[in-house]
Coordinates of C-alpha atoms and ligand atoms in Angstrom, one line a residue:
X1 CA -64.8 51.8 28.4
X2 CA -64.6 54.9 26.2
X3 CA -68.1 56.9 26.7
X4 CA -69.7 59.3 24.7
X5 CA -71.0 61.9 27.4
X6 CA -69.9 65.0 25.4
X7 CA -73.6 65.9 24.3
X8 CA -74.8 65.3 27.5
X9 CA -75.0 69.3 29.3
X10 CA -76.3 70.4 32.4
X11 CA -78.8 73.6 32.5
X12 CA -77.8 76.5 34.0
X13 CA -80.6 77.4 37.3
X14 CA -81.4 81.2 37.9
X15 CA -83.9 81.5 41.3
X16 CA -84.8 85.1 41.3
X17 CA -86.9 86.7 44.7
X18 CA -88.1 83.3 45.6
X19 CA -90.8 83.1 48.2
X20 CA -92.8 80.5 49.6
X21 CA -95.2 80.6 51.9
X22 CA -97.6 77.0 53.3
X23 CA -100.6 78.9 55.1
X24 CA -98.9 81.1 57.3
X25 CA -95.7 79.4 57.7
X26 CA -93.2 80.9 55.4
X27 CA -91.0 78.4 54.5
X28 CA -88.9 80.5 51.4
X29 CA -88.4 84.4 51.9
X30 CA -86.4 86.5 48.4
X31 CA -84.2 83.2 47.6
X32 CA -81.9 84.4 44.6
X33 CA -79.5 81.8 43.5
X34 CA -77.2 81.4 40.2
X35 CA -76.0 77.8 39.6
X36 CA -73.5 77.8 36.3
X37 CA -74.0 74.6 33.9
X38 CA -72.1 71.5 35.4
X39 CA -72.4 73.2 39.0
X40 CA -72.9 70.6 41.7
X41 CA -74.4 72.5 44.8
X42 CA -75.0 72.1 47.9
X43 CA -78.1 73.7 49.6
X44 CA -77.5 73.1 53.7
X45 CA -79.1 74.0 56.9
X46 CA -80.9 72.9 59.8
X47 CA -84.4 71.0 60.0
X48 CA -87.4 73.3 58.9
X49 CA -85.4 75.9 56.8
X50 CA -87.2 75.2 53.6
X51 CA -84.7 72.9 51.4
X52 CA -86.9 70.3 50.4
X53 CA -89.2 73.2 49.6
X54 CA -87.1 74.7 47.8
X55 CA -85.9 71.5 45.7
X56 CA -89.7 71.2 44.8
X57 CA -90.0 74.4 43.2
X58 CA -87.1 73.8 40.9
X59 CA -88.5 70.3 40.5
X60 CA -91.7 71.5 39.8
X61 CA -93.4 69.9 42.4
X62 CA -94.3 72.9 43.9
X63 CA -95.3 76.5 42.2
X64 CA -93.6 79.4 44.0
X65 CA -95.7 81.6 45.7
X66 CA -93.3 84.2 44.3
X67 CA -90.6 84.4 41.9
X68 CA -89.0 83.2 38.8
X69 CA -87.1 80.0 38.1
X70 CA -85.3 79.8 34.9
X71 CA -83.4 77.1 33.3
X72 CA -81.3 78.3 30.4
X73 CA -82.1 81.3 30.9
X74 CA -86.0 80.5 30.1
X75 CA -88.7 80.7 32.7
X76 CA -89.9 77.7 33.9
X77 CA -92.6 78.1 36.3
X78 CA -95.8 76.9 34.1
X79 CA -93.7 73.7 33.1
X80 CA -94.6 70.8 34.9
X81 CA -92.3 68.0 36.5
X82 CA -92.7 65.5 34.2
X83 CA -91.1 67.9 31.0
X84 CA -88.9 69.9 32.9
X85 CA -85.5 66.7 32.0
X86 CA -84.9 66.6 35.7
X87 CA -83.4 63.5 37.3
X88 CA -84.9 63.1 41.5
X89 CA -82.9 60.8 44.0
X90 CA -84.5 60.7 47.3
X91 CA -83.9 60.0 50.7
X92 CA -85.2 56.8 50.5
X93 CA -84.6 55.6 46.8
X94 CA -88.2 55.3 46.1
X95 CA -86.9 52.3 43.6
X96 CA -90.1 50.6 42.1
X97 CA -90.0 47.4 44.5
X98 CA -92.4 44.8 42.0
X99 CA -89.1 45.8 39.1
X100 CA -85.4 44.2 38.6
X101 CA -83.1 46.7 38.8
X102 CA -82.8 46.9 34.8
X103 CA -86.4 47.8 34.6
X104 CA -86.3 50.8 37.5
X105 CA -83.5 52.1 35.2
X106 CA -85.7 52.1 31.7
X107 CA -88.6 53.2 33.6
X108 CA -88.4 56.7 32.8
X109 CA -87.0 55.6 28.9
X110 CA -90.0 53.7 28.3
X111 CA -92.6 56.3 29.5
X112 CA -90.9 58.4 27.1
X113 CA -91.7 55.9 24.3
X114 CA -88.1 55.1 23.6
X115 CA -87.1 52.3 20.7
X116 CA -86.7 49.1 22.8
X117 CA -82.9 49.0 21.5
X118 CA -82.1 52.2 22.9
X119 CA -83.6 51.6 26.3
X120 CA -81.1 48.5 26.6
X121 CA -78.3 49.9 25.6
X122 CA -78.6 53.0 27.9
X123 CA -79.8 51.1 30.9
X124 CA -76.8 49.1 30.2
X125 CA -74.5 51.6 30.1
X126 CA -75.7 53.1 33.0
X127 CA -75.5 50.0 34.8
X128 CA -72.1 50.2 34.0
X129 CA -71.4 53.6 35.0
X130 CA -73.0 52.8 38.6
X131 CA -71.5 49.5 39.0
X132 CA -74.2 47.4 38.9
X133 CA -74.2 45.4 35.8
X134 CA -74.3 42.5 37.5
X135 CA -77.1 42.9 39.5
X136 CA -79.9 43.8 36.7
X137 CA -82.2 41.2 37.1
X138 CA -82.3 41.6 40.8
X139 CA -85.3 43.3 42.6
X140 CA -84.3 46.7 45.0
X141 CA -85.1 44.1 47.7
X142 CA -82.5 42.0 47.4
X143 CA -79.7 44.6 47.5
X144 CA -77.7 46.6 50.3
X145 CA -78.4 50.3 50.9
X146 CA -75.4 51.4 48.7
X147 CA -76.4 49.6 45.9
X148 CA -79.7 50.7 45.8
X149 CA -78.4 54.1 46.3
X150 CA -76.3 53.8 43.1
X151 CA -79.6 51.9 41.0
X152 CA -81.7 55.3 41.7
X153 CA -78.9 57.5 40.7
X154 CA -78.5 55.4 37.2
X155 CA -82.3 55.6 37.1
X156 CA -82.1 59.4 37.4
X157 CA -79.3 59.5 34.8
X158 CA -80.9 57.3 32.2
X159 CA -83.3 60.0 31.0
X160 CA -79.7 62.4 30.1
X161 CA -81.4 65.2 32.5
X162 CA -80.2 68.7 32.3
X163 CA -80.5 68.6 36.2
X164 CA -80.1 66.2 39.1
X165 CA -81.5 67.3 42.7
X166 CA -80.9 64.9 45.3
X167 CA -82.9 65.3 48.8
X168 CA -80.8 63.8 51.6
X169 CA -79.6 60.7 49.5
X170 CA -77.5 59.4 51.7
X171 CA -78.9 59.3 55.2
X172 CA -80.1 56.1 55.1
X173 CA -76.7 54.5 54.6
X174 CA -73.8 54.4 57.3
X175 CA -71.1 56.3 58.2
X176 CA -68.3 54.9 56.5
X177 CA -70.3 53.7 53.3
X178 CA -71.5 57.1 53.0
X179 CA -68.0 59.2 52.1
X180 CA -67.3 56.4 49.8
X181 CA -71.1 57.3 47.8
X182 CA -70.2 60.4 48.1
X183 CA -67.1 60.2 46.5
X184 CA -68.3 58.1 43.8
X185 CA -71.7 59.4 43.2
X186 CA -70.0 63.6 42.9
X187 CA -67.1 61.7 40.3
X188 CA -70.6 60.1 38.7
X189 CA -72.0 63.4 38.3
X190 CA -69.1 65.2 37.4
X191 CA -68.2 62.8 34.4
X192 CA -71.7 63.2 33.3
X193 CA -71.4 67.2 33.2
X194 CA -75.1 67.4 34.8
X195 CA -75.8 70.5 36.9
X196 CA -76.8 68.8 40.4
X197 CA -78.2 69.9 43.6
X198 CA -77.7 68.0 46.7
X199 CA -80.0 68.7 49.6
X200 CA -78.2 68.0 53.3
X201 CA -78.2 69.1 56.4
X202 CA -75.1 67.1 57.1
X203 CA -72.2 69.7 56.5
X204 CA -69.3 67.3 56.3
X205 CA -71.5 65.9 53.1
X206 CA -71.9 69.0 51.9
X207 CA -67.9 70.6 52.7
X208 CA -66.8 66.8 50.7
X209 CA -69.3 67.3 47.6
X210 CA -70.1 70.5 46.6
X211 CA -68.5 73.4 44.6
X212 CA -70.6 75.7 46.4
X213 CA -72.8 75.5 49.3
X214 CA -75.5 77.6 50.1
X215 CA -76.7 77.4 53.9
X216 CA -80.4 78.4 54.3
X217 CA -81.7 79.4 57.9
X218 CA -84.8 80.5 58.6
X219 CA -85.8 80.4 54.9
X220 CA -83.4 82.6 53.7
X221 CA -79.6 82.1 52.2
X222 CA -76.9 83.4 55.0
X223 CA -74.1 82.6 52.7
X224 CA -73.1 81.0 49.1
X225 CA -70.0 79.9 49.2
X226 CA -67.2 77.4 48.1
X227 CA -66.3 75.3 50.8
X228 CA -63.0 76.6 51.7
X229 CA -64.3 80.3 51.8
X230 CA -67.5 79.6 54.5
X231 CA -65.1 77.4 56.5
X232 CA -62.6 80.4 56.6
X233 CA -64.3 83.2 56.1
X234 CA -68.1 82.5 57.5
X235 CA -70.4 85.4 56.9
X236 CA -72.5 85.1 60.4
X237 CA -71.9 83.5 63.7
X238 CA -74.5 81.3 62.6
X239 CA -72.4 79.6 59.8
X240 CA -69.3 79.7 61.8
X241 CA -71.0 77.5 64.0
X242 CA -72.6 75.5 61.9
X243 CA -69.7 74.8 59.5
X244 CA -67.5 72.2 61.2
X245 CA -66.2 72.7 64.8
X246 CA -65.3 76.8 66.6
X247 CA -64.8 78.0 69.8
X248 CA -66.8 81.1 70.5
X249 CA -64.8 83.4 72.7
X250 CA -67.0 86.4 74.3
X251 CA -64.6 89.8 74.7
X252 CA -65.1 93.6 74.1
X253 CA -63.1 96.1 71.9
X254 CA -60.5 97.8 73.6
X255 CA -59.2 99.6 70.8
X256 CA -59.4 99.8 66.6
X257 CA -57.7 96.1 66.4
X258 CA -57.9 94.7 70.1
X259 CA -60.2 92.8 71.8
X260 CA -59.9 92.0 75.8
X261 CA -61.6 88.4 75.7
X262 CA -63.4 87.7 79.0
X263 CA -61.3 84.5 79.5
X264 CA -58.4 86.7 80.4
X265 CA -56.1 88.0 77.8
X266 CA -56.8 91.1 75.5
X267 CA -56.2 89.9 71.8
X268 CA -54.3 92.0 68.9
X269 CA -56.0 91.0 66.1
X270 CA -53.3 92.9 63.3
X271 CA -56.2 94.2 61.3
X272 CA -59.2 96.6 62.6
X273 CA -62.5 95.1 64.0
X274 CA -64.6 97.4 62.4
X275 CA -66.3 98.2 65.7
X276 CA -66.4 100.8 68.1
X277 CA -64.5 101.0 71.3
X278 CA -67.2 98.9 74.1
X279 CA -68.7 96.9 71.6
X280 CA -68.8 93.4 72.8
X281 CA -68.0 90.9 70.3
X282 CA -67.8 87.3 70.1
X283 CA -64.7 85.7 68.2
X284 CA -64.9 82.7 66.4
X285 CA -61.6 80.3 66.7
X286 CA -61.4 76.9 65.0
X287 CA -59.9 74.4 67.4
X288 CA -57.0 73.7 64.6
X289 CA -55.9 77.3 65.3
X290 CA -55.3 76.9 68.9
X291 CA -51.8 75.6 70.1
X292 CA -50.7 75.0 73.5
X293 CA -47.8 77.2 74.5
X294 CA -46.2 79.1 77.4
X295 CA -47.6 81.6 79.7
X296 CA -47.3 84.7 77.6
X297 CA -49.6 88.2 76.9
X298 CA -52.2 86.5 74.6
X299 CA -52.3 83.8 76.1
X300 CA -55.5 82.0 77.3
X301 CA -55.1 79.9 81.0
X302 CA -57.5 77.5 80.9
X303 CA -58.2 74.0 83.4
X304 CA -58.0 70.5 81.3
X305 CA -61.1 69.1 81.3
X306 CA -60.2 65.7 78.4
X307 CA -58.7 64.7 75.4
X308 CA -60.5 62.6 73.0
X309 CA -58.6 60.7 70.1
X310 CA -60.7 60.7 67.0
X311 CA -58.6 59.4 64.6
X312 CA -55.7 61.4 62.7
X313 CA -56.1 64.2 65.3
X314 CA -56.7 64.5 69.5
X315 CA -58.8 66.9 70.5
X316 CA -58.3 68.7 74.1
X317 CA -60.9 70.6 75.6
X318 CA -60.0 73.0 78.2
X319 CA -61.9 75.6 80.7
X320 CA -61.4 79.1 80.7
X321 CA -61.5 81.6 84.0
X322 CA -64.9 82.7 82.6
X323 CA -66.3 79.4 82.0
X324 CA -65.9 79.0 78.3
X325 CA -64.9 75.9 76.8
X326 CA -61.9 75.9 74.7
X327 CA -61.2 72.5 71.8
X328 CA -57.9 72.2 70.9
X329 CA -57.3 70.1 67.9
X330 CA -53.6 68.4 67.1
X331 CA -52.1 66.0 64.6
X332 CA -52.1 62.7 66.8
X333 CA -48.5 62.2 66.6
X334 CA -46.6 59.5 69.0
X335 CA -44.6 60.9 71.9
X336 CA -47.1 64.3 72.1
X337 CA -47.0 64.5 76.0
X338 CA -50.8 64.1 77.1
X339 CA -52.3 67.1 79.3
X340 CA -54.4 65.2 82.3
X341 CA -57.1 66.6 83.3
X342 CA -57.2 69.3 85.8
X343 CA -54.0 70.8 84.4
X344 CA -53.6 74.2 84.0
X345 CA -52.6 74.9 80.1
X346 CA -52.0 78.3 78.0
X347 CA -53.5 78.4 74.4
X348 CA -52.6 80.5 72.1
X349 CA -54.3 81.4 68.6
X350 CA -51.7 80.7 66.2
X351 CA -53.0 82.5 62.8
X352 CA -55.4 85.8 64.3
X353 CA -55.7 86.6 60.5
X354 CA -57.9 83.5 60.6
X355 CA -60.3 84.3 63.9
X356 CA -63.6 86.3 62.8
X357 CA -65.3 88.5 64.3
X358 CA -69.0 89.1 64.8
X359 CA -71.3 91.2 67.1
X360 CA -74.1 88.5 67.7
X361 CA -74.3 87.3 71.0
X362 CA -73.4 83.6 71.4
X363 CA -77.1 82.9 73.0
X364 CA -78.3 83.3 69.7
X365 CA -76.6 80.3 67.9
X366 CA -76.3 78.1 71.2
X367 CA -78.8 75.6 69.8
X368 CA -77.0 75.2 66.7
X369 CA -73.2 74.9 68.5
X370 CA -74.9 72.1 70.6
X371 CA -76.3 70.1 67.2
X372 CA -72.6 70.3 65.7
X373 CA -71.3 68.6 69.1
Ligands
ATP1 N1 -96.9 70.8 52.9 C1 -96.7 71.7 53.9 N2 -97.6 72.3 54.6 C2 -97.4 73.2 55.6 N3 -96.1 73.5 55.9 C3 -95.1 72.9 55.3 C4 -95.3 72.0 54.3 N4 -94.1 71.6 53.8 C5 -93.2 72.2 54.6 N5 -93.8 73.0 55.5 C6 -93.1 73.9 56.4 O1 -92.2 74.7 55.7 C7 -90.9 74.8 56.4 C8 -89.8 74.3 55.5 O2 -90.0 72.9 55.3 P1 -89.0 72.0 54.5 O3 -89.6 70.7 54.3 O4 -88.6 72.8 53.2 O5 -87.7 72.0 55.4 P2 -86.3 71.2 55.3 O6 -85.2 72.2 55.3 O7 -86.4 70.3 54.1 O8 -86.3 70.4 56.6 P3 -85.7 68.9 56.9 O9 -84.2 69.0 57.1 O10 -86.3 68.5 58.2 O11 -86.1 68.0 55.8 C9 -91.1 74.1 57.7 O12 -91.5 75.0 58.7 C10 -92.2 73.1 57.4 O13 -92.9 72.8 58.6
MG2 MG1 -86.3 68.2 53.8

C-alpha cells in the first residue's frame, strides 16, 4: 500500500541554557541541544538525571525554570501541551482501557473536531501502518504488551505530530520482543519523517535506535553523539563505562605516548597522551580489543577466572597481578581451545588507536561499571 506521508514533517527542536530546578533539587543545569527535522534521538542516562524532566519541558508539561525551547525555530515556552502537535508514548501505554483499540487511535482526531470520515480513514491507515487492523474493535485489555505498544504509537501518530517523545516505551515488554519493537517502531518513525525523542536508560536501546544519543548525568549532557562515535570515541570515563562493556586499566605516564599499566606491562600507545610525565591515568579497553597471545613486551599476564558463552561471542574474564579484571570477548567459533580457569594467559590490545584515555580515577564511575555488569 502506496502512502502519502510526503506532507507529513517533523519540527526541528532547539533547547538553549536549559535549567530546571524542583525545590532544591536541580534536576536540569544549561541543557543546549539541536535536533534537525526527521532526527530520532536518543536522550540516555542513569536513574534521577533529569530525562523525563526534560521530555516534559519540550512536551510542555513542565515550564523551564530557565531557558528557551524552540520548535521551527519559534519559541515555544508559553504554548501549552495540548497545541504544541506532539505525539507522547509512555512507559506504560496509558491506552484509554473503557475504548477499542480504533477509538484510542481517533481519540486525539475527535477532540480536534475532525469530519467523522477523516477520523476513519486515518485511524485506519494507521492501523495499518502498526499492524493492527485486525484488532480494532478490541479493548487494550485484551491484547499482549507489543500490541498495545504498537496501538499507542498509531494513537500518537494519528494527530500527524511534528514531534514524537517516547518515555521508556519499551520496558514493560521482554527481552526478545523488545529489539523486534524497536526495529519496527524506529522504521515506523522513520517512514513517517517525524522528529522523535526516545527516553532510555537502556543503552543497547538507545545504540540500536537512535541517530544520536545524548547521555545526561547529573543533569547535564556529557556527550551528543552518533552511536558509533560515543562507543569509540567516549568523551568521559563516565560514558566509556556506561556505553556497552570496557575494561578500565589503572597505569601512569611514562613518557609523551607510554603508559606503564599497573597490571604489569608499559603500553606504547603510537599517539601522545596529552599528559604529563606521573600523571596517573586510567585506560579504557573494550573486551573486543583484547586478544590472547604470547608472552611478549605489552603483554598483560593475567589468571583465568571463566568464560561465559553468550551467544555469537564467549567472553573470558581474566585477573591481572594488580587485581583488575580483564573481559575478553571472541567470535564463538568451533574448535577455539577453551582457557580453564586458573590458567595463566597473555592479552594483548590489538588496535591501541582504539583505547582512550582519561585522568578520572576509576572510583568515580565504579557504581556505574557495576550497573552495566
Ligand atoms: N515533581 C518533582 N518534584 C521534586 N523533584 C523531582 C520531581 N520530578 C523529578 N524530580 C527530581 O529531579 C531529578 C530528575 O528526575 P527525572 O524524573 O527527570 O529523572 P529520570 O532521568 O527520568 O529518572 P528515571 O530513569 O528514574 O525515570 C531527580 O532527582 C528527581 O528526584
Ligand atoms: Mg524518567
Amino acid at each position: 500500500m502506496e502512502l502519502a506521508l510526503s506532507d507529513v514533517r517533523g519540527h526541528s527542536l532547539d533547547l538553549k541554557g536549559i535549567g530546571h530546578a524542583f525545590g532544591a533539587t536541580v534536576a536540569l543545569d544549561e541543557i543546549d541541544l539541536t535536533v534537525a527535522a526527521g532526527e530520532l534521538i536518543a536522550l540516555l542516562g542513569p536513574s534521577g538525571c533529569g530525562k523525563t524532566t526534560m521530555l516534559q519541558i519540550i512536551a510542555g508539561f513542565l515550564r523551564p525554570s530557565r531557558g528557551e525551547v524552540r520548535f521551527d525555530g519559534a519559541r515555544v515556552e508559553h504554548i501549552p501541551a495540548n497545541r504544541r502537535r506532539i505525539g507522547m508514548v509512555f512507559q506504560n501505554y496509558a491506552l484509554f482501557p473503557h475504548l477499542t483499540v480504533f477509538e484510542n487511535v481517533a481519540y486525539g482526531l475527535r477532540a480536534r473536531k475532525r469530519p467523522n470520515a477523516e477520523v476513519a480513514a486515518k485511524v485506519e491507515q494507521m492501523l495499518g501502518l502498526a499492524q493492527m487492523a485486525a484488532f480494532a474493535r478490541r479493548l487494550p485489555g485484551e491484547l499482549s504488551g507489543g500490541q498495545q505498544q504498537r496501538v499507542a504509537l498509531a494513537r500518537a501518530l494519528a494527530i500527524d505530530p511534528g514531534l514524537v517523545l517516547l518515555d521508556e516505551p519499551f520496558s514493560a515488554l521482554d527481552k526478545n520482543l523488545r529489539l523486534d519493537m524497536q526495529i519496527e517502531i524506529k522504521s515506523l518513525l522513520k517512514t513517517f519523517g517525524v522528529t522523535s525523542i526516545i527516553v532510555t536508560h537502556d543503552q543497547e536501546e538507545a545504540l540500536s535506535m537512535a541517530d544520536r544519543i545524548v547521555v545526561l548525568n547529573k543533569g547535564r549532557i556529557e556527550q551528543i553523539d552518533s552511536p558509533d562515535a560515543l562507543y569509540d570515541r567516549p568523551a568521559s570515563l563516565f560514558i566509556s563505562s556506561f556505553i556497552g562493556h570496557t575494561n578500565l586499566l589503572r597505569g601512569t605516564v611514562t613518557d609523551a605516548d607510554r603508559v606503564q599499566l599497573d597490571a604489569g606491562p608499559e603500553i606504547d600507545l603510537g599517539r601522545s597522551v596529552q599528559r604529563r610525565r606521573g600523571t596517573p591515568v586510567t585506560l579504557s579497553v573494550r573486551p573486543e580489543n583484547i586478544a590472547f597471545g604470547a608472552e611478549r613486551p605489552g603483554a598483560i599476564p593475567v589468571t583465568i577466572r571463566a568464560t561465559v558463552p553468550l551467544g555469537a561471542v564467549s567472553v573470558t574474564e581474566g585477573v591481572t597481578a594488580s587485581g583488575e579484571a580483564v573481559k575478553v570477548s571472541r567470535a564463538r567459533a568451533a574448535g577455539i581451545a577453551k582457557a580453564q580457569a586458573g590458567d595463566t594467559a597473555w592479552l594483548a590490545i590489538s588496535d591501541v588507536s582504539r583505547v582512550s584515555i582519561f585522568s578520572t580515577p576509576i572510583d568515580d564511575v565504579s557504581k556505574h561499571q557495576q550497573r552495566s555488569v
